[in-house]
Coordinates of C-alpha atoms and ligand atoms in Angstrom, one line a residue:
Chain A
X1 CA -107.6 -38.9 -4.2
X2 CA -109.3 -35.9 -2.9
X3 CA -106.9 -33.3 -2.4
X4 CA -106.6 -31.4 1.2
X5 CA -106.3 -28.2 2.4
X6 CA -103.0 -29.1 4.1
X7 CA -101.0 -32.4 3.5
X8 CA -97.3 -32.9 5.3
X9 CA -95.6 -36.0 4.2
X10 CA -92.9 -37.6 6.2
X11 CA -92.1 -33.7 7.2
X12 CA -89.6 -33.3 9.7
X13 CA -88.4 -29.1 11.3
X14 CA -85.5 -28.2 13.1
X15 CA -83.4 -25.3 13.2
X16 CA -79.8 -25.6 11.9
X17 CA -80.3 -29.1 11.1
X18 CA -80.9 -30.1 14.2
X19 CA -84.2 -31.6 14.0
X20 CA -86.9 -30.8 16.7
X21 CA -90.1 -32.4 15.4
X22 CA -90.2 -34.9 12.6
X23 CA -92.1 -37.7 10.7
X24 CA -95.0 -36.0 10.2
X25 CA -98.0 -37.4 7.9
X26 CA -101.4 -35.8 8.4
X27 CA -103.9 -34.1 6.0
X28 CA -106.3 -31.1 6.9
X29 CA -109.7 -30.7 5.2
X30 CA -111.8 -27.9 5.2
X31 CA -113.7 -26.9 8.5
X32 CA -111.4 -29.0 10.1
X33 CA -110.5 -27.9 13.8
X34 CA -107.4 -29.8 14.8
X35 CA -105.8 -29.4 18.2
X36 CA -102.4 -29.9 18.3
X37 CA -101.2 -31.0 22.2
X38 CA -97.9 -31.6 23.6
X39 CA -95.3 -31.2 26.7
X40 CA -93.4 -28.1 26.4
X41 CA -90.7 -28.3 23.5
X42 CA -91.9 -30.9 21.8
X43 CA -92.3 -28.8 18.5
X44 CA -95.7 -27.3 18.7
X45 CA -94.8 -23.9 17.9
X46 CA -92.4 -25.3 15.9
X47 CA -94.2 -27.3 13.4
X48 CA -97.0 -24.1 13.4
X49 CA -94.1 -22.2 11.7
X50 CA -93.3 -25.0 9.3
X51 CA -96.9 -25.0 8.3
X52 CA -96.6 -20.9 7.5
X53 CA -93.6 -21.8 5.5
X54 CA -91.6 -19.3 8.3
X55 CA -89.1 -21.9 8.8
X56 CA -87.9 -24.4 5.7
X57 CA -88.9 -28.3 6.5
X58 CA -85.8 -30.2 7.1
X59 CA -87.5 -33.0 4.9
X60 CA -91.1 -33.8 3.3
X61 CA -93.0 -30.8 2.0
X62 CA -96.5 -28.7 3.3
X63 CA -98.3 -29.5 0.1
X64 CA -101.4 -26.8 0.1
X65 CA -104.5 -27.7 -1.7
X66 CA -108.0 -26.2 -3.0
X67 CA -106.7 -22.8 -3.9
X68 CA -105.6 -22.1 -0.1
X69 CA -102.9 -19.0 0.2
X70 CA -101.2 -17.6 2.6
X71 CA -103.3 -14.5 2.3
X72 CA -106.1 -16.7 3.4
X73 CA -104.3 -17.6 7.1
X74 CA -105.0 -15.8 10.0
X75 CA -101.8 -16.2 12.4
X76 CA -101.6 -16.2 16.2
X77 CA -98.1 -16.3 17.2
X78 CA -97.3 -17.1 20.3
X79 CA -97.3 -14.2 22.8
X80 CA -93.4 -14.6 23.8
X81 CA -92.5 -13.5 20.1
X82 CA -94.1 -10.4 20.0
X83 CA -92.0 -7.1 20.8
X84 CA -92.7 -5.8 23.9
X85 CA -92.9 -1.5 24.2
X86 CA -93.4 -1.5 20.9
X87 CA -95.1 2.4 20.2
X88 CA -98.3 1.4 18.3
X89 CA -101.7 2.0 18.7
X90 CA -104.4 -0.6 19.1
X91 CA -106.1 0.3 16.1
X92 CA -102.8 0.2 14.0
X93 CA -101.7 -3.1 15.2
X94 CA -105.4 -4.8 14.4
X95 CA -106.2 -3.0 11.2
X96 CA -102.6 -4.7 10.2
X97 CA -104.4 -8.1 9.9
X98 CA -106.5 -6.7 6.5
X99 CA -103.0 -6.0 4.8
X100 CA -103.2 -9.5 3.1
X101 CA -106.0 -8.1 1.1
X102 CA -104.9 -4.9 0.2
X103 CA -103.4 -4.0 -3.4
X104 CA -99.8 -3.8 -3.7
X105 CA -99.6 -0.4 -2.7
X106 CA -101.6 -1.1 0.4
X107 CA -104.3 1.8 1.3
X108 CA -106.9 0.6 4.0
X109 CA -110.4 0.7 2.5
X110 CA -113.7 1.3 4.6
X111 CA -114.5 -2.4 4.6
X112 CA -111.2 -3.2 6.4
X113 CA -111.8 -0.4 8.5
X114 CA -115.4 -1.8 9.6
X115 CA -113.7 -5.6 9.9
X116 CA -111.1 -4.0 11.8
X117 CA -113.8 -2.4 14.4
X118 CA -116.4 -5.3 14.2
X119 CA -113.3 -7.7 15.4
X120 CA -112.1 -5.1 17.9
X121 CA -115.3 -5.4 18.9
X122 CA -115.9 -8.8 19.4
X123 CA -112.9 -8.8 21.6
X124 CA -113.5 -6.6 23.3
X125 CA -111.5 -3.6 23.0
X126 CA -112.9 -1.2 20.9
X127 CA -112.6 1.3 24.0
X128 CA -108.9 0.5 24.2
X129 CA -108.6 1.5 20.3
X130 CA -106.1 4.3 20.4
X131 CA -104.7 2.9 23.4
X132 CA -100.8 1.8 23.0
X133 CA -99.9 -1.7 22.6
X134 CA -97.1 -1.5 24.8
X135 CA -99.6 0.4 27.7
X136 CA -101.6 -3.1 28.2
X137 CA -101.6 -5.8 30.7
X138 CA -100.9 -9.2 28.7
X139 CA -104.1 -10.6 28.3
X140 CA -105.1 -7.4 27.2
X141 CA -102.3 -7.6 24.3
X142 CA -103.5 -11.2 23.2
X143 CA -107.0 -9.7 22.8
X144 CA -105.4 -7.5 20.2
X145 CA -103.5 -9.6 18.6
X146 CA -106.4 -12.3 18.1
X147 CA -108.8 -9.4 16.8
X148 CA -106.2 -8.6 14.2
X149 CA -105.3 -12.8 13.6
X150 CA -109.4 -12.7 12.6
X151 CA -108.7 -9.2 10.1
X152 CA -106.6 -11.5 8.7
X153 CA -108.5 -15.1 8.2
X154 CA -111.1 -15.8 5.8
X155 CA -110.6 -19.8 5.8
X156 CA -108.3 -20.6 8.2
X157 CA -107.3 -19.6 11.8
X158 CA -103.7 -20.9 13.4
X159 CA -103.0 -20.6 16.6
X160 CA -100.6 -20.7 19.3
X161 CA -101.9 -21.1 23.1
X162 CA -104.3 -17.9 22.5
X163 CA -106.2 -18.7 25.9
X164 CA -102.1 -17.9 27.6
X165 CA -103.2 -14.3 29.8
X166 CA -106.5 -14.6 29.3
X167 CA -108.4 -14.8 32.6
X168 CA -110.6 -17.8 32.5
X169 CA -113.7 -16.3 32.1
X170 CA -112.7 -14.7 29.1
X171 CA -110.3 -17.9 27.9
X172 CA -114.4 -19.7 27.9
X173 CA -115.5 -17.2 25.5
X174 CA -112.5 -17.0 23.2
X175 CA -113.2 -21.4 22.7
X176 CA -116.9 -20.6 22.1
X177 CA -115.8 -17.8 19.6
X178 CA -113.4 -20.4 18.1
X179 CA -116.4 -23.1 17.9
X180 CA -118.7 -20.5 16.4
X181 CA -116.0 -19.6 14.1
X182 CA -115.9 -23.4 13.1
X183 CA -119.7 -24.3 13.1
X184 CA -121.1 -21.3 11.3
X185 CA -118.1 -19.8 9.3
X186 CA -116.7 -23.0 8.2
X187 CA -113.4 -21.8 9.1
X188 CA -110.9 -24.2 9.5
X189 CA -109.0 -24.3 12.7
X190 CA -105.9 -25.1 13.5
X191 CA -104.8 -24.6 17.4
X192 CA -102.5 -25.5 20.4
X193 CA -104.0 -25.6 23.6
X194 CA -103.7 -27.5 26.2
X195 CA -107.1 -26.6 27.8
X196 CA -109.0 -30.1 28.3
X197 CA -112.2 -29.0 26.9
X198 CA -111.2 -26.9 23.7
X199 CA -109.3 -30.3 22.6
X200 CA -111.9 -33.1 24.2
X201 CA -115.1 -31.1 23.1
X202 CA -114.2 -28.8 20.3
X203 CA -111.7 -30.4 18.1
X204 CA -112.3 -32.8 15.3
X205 CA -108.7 -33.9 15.3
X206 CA -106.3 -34.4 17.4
X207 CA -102.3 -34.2 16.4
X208 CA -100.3 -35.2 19.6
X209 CA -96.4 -34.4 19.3
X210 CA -93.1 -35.4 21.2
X211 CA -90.5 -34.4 18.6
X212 CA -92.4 -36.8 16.1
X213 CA -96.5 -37.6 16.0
X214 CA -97.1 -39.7 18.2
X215 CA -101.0 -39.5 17.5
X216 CA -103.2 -37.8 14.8
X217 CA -106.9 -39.4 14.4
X218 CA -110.3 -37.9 15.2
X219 CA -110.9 -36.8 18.7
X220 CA -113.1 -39.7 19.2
X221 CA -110.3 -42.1 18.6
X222 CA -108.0 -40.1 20.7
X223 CA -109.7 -40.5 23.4
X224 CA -110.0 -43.9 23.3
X225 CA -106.2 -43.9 22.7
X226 CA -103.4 -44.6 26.2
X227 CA -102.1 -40.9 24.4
X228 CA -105.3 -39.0 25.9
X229 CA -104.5 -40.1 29.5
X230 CA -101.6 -37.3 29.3
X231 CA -104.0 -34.7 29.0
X232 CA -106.6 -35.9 31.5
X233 CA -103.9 -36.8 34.2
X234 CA -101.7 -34.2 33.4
X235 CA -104.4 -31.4 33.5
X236 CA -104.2 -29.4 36.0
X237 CA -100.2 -29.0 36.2
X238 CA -100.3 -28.5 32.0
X239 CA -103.0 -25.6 32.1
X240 CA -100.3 -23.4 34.6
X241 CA -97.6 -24.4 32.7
X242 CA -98.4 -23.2 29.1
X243 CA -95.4 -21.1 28.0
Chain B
X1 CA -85.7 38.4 11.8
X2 CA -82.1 38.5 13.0
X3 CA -79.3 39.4 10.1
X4 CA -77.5 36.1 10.3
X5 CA -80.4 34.3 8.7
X6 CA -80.8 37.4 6.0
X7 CA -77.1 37.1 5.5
X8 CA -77.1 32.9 5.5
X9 CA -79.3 33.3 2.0
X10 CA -76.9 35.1 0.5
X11 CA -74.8 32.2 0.1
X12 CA -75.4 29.7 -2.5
X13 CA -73.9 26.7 -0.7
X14 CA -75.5 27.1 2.4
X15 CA -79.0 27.0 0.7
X16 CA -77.8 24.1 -0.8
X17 CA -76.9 22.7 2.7
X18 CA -80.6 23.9 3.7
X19 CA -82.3 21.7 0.9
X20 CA -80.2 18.2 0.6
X21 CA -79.9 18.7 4.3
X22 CA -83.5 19.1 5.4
X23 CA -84.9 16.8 3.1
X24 CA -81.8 14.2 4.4
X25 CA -83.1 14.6 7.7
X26 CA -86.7 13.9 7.2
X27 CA -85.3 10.7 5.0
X28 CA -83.4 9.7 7.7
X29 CA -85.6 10.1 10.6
X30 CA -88.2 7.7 8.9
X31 CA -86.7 5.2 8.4
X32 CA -85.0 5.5 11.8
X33 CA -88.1 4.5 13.2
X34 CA -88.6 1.2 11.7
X35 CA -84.2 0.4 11.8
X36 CA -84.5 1.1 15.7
X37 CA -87.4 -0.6 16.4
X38 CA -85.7 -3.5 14.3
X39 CA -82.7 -3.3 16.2
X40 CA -80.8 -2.7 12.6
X41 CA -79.5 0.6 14.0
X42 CA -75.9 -1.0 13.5
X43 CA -76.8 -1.5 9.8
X44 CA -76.8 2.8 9.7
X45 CA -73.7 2.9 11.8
X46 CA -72.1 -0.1 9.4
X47 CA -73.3 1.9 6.2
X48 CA -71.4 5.2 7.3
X49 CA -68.8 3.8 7.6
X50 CA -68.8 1.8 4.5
X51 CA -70.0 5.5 2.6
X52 CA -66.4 6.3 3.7
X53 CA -64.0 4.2 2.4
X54 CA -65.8 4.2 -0.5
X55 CA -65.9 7.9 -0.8
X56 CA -62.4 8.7 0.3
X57 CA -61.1 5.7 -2.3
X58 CA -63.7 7.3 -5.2
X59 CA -62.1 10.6 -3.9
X60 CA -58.3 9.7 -4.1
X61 CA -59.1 8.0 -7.9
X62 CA -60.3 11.3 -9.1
X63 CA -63.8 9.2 -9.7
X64 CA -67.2 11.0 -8.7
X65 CA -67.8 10.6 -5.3
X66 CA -71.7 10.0 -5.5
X67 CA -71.8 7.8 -8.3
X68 CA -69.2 5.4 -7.0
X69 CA -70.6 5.8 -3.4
X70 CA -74.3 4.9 -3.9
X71 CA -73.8 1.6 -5.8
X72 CA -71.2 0.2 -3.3
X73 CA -72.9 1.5 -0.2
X74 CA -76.4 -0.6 -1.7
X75 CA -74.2 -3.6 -1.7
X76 CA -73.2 -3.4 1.5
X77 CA -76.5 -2.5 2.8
X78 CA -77.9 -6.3 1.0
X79 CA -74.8 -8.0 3.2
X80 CA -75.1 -6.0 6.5
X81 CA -78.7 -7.0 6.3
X82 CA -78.2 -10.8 5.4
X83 CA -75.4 -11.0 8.4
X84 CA -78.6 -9.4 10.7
X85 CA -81.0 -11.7 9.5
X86 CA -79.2 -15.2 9.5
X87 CA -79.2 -14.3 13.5
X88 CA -75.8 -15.9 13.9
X89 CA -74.2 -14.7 17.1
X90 CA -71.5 -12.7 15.7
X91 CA -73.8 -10.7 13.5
X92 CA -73.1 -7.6 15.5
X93 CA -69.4 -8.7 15.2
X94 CA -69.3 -8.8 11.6
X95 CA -70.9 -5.5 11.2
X96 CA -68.0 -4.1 13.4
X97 CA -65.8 -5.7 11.0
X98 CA -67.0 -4.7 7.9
X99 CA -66.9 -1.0 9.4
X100 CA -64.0 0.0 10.8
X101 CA -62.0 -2.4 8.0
X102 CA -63.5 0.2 5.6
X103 CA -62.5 3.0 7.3
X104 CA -59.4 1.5 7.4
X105 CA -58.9 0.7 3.9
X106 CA -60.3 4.6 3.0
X107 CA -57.8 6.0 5.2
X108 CA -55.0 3.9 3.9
X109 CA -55.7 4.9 0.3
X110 CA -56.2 8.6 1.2
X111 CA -52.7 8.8 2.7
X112 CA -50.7 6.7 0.2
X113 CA -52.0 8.5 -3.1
X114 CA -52.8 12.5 -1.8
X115 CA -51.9 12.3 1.7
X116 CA -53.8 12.9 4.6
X117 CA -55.3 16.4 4.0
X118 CA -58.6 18.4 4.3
X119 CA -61.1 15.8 2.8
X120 CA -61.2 13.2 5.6
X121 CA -61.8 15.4 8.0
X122 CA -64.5 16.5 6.3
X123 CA -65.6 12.8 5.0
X124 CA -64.9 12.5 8.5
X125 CA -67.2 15.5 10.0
X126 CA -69.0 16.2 6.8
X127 CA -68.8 19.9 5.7
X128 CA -71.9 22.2 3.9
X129 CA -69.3 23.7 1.5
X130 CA -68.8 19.7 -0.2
X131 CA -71.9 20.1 -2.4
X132 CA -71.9 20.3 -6.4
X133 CA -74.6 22.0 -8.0
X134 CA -74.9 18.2 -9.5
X135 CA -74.6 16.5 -6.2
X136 CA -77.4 18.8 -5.3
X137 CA -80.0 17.9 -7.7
X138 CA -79.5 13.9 -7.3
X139 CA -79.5 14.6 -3.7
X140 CA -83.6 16.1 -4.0
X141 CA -84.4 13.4 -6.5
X142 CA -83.1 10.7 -4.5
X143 CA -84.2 12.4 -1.2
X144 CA -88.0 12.5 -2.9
X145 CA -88.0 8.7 -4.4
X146 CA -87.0 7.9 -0.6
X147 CA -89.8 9.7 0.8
X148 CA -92.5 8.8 -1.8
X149 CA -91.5 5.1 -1.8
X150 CA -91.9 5.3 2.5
X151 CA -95.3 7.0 2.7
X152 CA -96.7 4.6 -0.3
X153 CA -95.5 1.4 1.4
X154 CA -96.1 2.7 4.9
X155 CA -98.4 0.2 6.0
X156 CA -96.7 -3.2 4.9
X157 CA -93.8 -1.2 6.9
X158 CA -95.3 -1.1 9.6
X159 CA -96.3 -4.2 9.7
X160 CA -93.0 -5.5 9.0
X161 CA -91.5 -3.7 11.6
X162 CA -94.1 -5.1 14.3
X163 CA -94.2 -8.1 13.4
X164 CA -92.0 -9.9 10.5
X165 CA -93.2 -13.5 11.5
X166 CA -97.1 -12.2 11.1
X167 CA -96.4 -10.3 8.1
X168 CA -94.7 -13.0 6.4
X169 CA -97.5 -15.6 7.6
X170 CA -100.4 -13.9 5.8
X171 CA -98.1 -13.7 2.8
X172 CA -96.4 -10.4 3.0
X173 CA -93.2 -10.3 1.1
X174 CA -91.4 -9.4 4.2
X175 CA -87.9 -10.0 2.5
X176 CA -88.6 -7.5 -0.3
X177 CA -89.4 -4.3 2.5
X178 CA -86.4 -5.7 4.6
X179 CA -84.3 -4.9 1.2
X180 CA -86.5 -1.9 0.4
X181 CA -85.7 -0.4 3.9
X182 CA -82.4 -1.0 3.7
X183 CA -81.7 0.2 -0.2
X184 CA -83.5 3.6 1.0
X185 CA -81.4 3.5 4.0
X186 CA -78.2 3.5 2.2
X187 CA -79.7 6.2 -0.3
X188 CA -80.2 8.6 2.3
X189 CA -76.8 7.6 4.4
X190 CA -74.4 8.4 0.9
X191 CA -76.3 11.7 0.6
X192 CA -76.2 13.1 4.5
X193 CA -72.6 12.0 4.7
X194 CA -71.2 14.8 2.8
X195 CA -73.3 17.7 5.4
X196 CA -73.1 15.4 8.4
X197 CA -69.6 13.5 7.9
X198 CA -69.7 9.0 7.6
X199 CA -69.1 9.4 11.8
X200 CA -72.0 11.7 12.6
X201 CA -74.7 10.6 10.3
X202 CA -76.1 7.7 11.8
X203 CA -77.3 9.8 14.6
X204 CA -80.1 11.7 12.1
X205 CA -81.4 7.7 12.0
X206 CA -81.1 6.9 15.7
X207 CA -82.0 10.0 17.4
X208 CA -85.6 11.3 16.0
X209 CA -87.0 8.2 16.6
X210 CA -85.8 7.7 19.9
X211 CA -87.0 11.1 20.9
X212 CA -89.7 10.4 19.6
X213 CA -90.6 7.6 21.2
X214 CA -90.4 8.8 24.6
X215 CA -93.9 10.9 24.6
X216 CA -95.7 9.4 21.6
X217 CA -98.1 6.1 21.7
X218 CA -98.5 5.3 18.3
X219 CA -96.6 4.2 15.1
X220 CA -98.3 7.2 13.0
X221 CA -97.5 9.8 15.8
X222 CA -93.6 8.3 16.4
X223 CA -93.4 8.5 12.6
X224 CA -94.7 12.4 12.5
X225 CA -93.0 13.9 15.3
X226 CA -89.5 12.2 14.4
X227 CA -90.0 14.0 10.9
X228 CA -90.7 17.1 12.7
X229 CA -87.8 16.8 15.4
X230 CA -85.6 16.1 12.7
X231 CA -86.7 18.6 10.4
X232 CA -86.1 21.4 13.4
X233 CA -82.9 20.5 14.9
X234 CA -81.3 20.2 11.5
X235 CA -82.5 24.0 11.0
X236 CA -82.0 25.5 14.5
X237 CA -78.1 22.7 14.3
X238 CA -77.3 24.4 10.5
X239 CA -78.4 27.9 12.0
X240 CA -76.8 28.1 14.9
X241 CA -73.6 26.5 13.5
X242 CA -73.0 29.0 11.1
X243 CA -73.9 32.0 13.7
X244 CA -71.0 30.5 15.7
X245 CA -68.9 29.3 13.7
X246 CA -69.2 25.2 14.7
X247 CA -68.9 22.5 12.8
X248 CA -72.5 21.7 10.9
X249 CA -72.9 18.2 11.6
X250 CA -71.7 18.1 15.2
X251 CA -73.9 21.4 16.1
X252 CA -76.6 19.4 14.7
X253 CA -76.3 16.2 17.1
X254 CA -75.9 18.1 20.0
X255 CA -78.9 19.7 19.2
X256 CA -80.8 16.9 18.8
X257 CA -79.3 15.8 21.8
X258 CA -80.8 18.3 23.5
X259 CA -84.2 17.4 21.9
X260 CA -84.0 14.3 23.4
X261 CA -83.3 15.3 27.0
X262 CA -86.5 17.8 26.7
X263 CA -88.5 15.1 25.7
X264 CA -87.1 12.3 28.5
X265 CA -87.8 14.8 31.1
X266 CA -91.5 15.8 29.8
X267 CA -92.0 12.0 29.6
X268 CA -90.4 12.0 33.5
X269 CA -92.5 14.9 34.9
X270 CA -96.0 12.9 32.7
X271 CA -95.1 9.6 34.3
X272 CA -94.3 11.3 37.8
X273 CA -97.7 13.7 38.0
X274 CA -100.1 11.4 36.4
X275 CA -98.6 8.7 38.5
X276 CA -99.4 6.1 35.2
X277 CA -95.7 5.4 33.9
X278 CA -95.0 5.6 30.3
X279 CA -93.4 3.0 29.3
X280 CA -90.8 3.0 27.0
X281 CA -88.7 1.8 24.4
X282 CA -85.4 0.5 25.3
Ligands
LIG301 N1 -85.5 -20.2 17.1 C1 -85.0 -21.4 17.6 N2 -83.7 -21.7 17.4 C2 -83.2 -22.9 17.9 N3 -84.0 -23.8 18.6 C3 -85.3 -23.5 18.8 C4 -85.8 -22.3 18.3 N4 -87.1 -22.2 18.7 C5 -87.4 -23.4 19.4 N5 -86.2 -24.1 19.5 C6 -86.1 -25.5 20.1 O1 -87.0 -26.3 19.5 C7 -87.7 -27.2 20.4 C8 -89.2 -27.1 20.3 O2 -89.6 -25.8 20.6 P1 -91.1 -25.3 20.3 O3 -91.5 -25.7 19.0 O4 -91.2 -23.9 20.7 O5 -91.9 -26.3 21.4 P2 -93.4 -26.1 22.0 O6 -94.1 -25.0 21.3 O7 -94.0 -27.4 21.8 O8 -93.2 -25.7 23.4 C9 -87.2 -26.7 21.8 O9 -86.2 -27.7 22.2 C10 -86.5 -25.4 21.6 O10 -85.4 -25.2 22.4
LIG302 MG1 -94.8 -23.2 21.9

C-alpha cells in the first residue's frame, strides 16, 4: 500500500482522558485540500492539535509518511489562542514563521527575510510592518499571523477558521490564495471553515466531525451524502457563529 | 564628578557589587521579558525563595553557599516549571507552597544551629559586603554564559514566548527553551540574591520588563530598553544607597519603581495627546 502523507487509525483526542473526538480513520495524500466542518465543539480544533502532535492521542496514532516533518507545516491556530497585547512588531511575529528552517542557532538569512516580505506582501501588510501586533484591529492580526503560517509551509498548510475577522471581501481572496496555493504550489491543505464555497468548491475532501467522523470521502460524495444538508441548511446561522 | 562616586572606588567590595550587580541586572531583566509575558513571573518569586532556604541551610552547615545554592535552585526551577505547565488549577498554589515552606525550613535551621543573627537579614535583604573574591568570579562567568546563551537563542525565544503552540507545531523544541529559560533564570536568581536579598530579587525580573513595556512596540525594543532600565536604576539604586546610607537592594526597587511611574505617565500623556491609546500589557 502506498503510504500517505497523514494516516490516523482508530485515533481518538481528549484532554484528561476525557475524550472529545474519537474513531478516527482517514489518510491524506499529497495536494490534498481537506475541509474539516463541524458544530461548535465537536473537536475541530481539537483534532488539528492531535494532528501537530500538541496534544497526545488518547488511542490510535498520526502515522506521517513520505518524508513529511513538522518543519514542513505551516500552522494557523485559531485566533482565540493567541496572546492578546503582546509587544511585538509585525515584522517579528511573521519573520517567526522561517525559524523551522533555520540552523540550531537560529540567525535569519536574506532569503527568509525576502519570504518574510513577499508573504507580508501578499497579505497585505507590508505597510503595517513595524506596526505592533497588539496595535491592530482583529482581522488585521489574522492577516499576520497567516503571512507568517505561509513563512512557515513548504508542503502543507493547517488551518483553523482563517477567514474568522476577515471582512468578506478579503475572506474571498484569502480562499482564492488557498486554491492557488493548492493548484499551482501543490501544497497540501488542510482547513476548518465553515464557509459554503471554500468546502463545496475548493476541497477535495471533506472530514465532517461530531465528537467522532461522521463523514470523510471526496467532496463529490459529500455532497451527495444527508451530512452535506447541515452545511447548506445551516449556512447562514454557521458563517456568524464561527468561534 | 561628585566625591562619593571617587570615594565608592576605593572600596573593593563595592566594585564588586558594581560588576556581579550590573551584569545581574541585565541577566535578569532579559529574561524578565519572556517570564512576564509567559505569566511564569511566580516561577522568579518561587526560586527566591527556594535560593533561601537553600542558602541559609548551606550557610548554617558551614557548606559554600553558591555551590550548594545553584544545583538545588535548578531543581526547583525543572519542578516549578512542570507544576506551570501541567496547567492544573492549583499551579499557582503549589508555587506558594513550595516557597514559603522553604523559607520556612531556612529559617528553622538558621535558628536551631547558629541562631537567628545577621545572615538572614541579609539572605533576607541581600547586602554588597556578602561577596567572595570567588563568588565574584563565578558570578561574571555565569552572568556571561546567561547573556551569551539569550542573545544566540533569541529568536526561537521569541518565538516561544509568542507563541508556544506555533513554535512547537513547526517543530520547535519548545520544551528544551522552556527548561533553558528557566535553568538561566535560576542562574541569575542564586547570584542577585546575595546583593538584592531572596525577598527583593524577583523585582530586577518583573520590573524592567514591565516598564518597559509601557512605551515600546516591539519584542527587540522591550528587550533593549529593559536591559537599559535595568542597567541604570541598579547604578543610580547602588549609588544613591551608599551616598545615604540605605539598604542596596531596597534603594534599588524603589528606584526602579520610580522608573516605572515615569514611563506609565509618558505612556499616559502619548495616549492622551495623540488621542491613539497605547495599549498595554496587563
Ligand atoms: N484545553 C482544553 N481543556 C479541556 N477541554 C477542552 C480544551 N479545549 C477544548 N476542550 C473541549 O473539547 C471540546 C471540543 O473543542 P474544540 O476542539 O475546540 O471544538 P471546535 O474547534 O470544533 O469548536 C469542547 O467541548 C471543549 O470544551
Ligand atoms: Mg475550534
Amino acid at each position: 500500500m502506498k503510504s500517505s502523507l497523514i494516516r490516523c487509525e482508530d485515533l481518538s483526542f481528549g484532554y484528561d482522558a476525557r475524550r472529545v473526538v474519537g474513531d478516527l480513520n482517514f489518510s491524506i495524500n499529497q495536494g490534498d485540500y481537506l475541509a474539516i466542518v463541524g458544530e461548535n465543539g465537536s473537536g475541530k480544533t481539537t483534532l488539528l492539535k492531535g494532528l501537530l502532535n500538541l496534544i497526545k492521542p488518547l488511542s490510535g496514532q498520526v502515522i506521517m509518511g513520505q518524508g513529511l516533518e513538522y518543519k514542513n507545516i505551516g500552522y494557523l491556530p485559531q485566533q482565540s489562542q493567541v496572546q492578546r497585547g503582546f509587544p511585538a512588531s509585525v515584522k517579528e511575529v511573521v519573520l517567526s514563521g522561517c525559524l523551522n528552517r533555520t540552523a540550531f542557532i537560529p540567525r535569519y538569512s536574506k532569503q527568509d527575510r525576502r519570504r518574510a516580505k513577499n508573504q507580508m506582501e501578499r497579505m497585505g501588510i507590508l505597510k503595517l510592518s513595524q506596526s505592533s501586533y497588539r496595535d491592530l484591529s482583529g482581522g488585521q492580526q489574522q492577516r499576520v499571523l497567516l503571512a507568517r503560517a505561509l513563512c512557515a509551509a513548504d508542503r502543507m498548510m493547517i488551518m483553523d477558521e482563517p477567514a474568522s475577522g476577515l471582512d468578506p471581501l478579503v475572506s474571498h481572496e484569502l480562499y482564492a490564495l488557498i486554491r492557488e496555493l493548492n493548484k499551482e504550489d501543490n501544497m497540501t491543505i488542510i482547513i476548518v471553515s465553515h464557509d459554503i464555497h471554500c468546502v463545496l468548491r475548493d476541497a477535495s475532501h471533506v472530514l465532517h466531525l461530531k465528537g467522532e467522523q461522521l463523514f470523510y470521502g471526496s467532496r463529490e460524495d459529500y455532497i451527495d451524502s444527508e451530512y452535506s444538508h447541515y452545511l447548506l441548511a445551516g449556512h447562514t446561522e454557521c458563517v456568524v457563529a464561527e468561534n | 564628578m561628585p566625591n562619593f562616586i571617587v570615594d565608592f572606588f576605593k572600596y573593593d567590595f563595592l566594585i564588586r557589587a558594581l560588576l556581579v550587580g550590573l551584569t545581574v541586572s541585565l541577566s535578569a531583566s532579559l529574561l524578565g521579558v519572556s517570564l512576564v509575558l509567559k505569566r511564569y513571573s511566580m516561577i522568579g518569586d518561587g526560586l527566591s525563595h527556594v535560593g533561601f532556604g537553600s542558602l541559609a541551610i548551606a550557610t548554617a552547615l558551614g557548606a559554600s553557599p553558591m555551590i550548594v545554592t545553584l544545583p538545588v535552585v535548578i531543581l526547583a526551577a525543572f519542578l516549578l516549571l512542570r507544576i506551570s505547565e501541567s496547567g492544573k488549577i492549583r499551579g499557582d498554589a503549589a508555587i506558594a507552597m513550595i516557597s514559603t515552606g522553604s523559607m520556612a525550613a531556612g529559617v528553622l535551621f538558621i535558628s536551631v544551629t547558629s541562631g537567628v543573627n545577621t545572615d538572614i537579614y541579609n539572605y533576607m535583604f541581600g547586602s554588597i559586603l556578602s561577596m567572595s573574591e570567588s563568588d565574584v568570579v563565578l558570578s561574571l562567568i555565569l552572568s556571561a554564559i546567561v547573556l551569551t546563551l539569550y542573545s544566540l537563542f533569541y529568536h526561537k525565544i521569541f518565538a516561544v514566548t509568542f507563541d508556544e503552540n506555533f513554535a512547537r507545531a513547526t517543530g520547535v523544541n519548545a520544551g528544551a527553551y522552556n527548561s533553558l529559560l528557566a535553568v538561566l533564570s535560576a542562574v541569575t536568581i542564586v547570584l542577585g540574591m546575595r546583593i538584592m536579598g531572596a525577598l527583593l530579587i524577583s523585582s530586577l525580573i518583573i520590573f524592567p520588563a514591565l516598564t518597559a513595556m509601557r512605551l515600546m512596540k516591539s519584542f527587540r525594543s522591550v528587550t533593549l530598553t529593559a536591559a537599559i532600565i535595568s542597567g541604570l536604576c541598579f547604578l543610580i539604586g547602588l549609588f544613591s544607597s551608599y551616598a545615604l546610607a540605605l539598604p542596596t537592594g531596597a534603594t534599588i526597587v524603589c528606584v526602579n519603581i520610580l522608573a516605572f511611574i515615569l514611563f506609565s505617565a509618558i505612556s499616559f500623556l502619548k495616549s492622551n495627546l495623540t488621542g491613539k491609546s497605547v495599549k498595554q500589557q496587563p
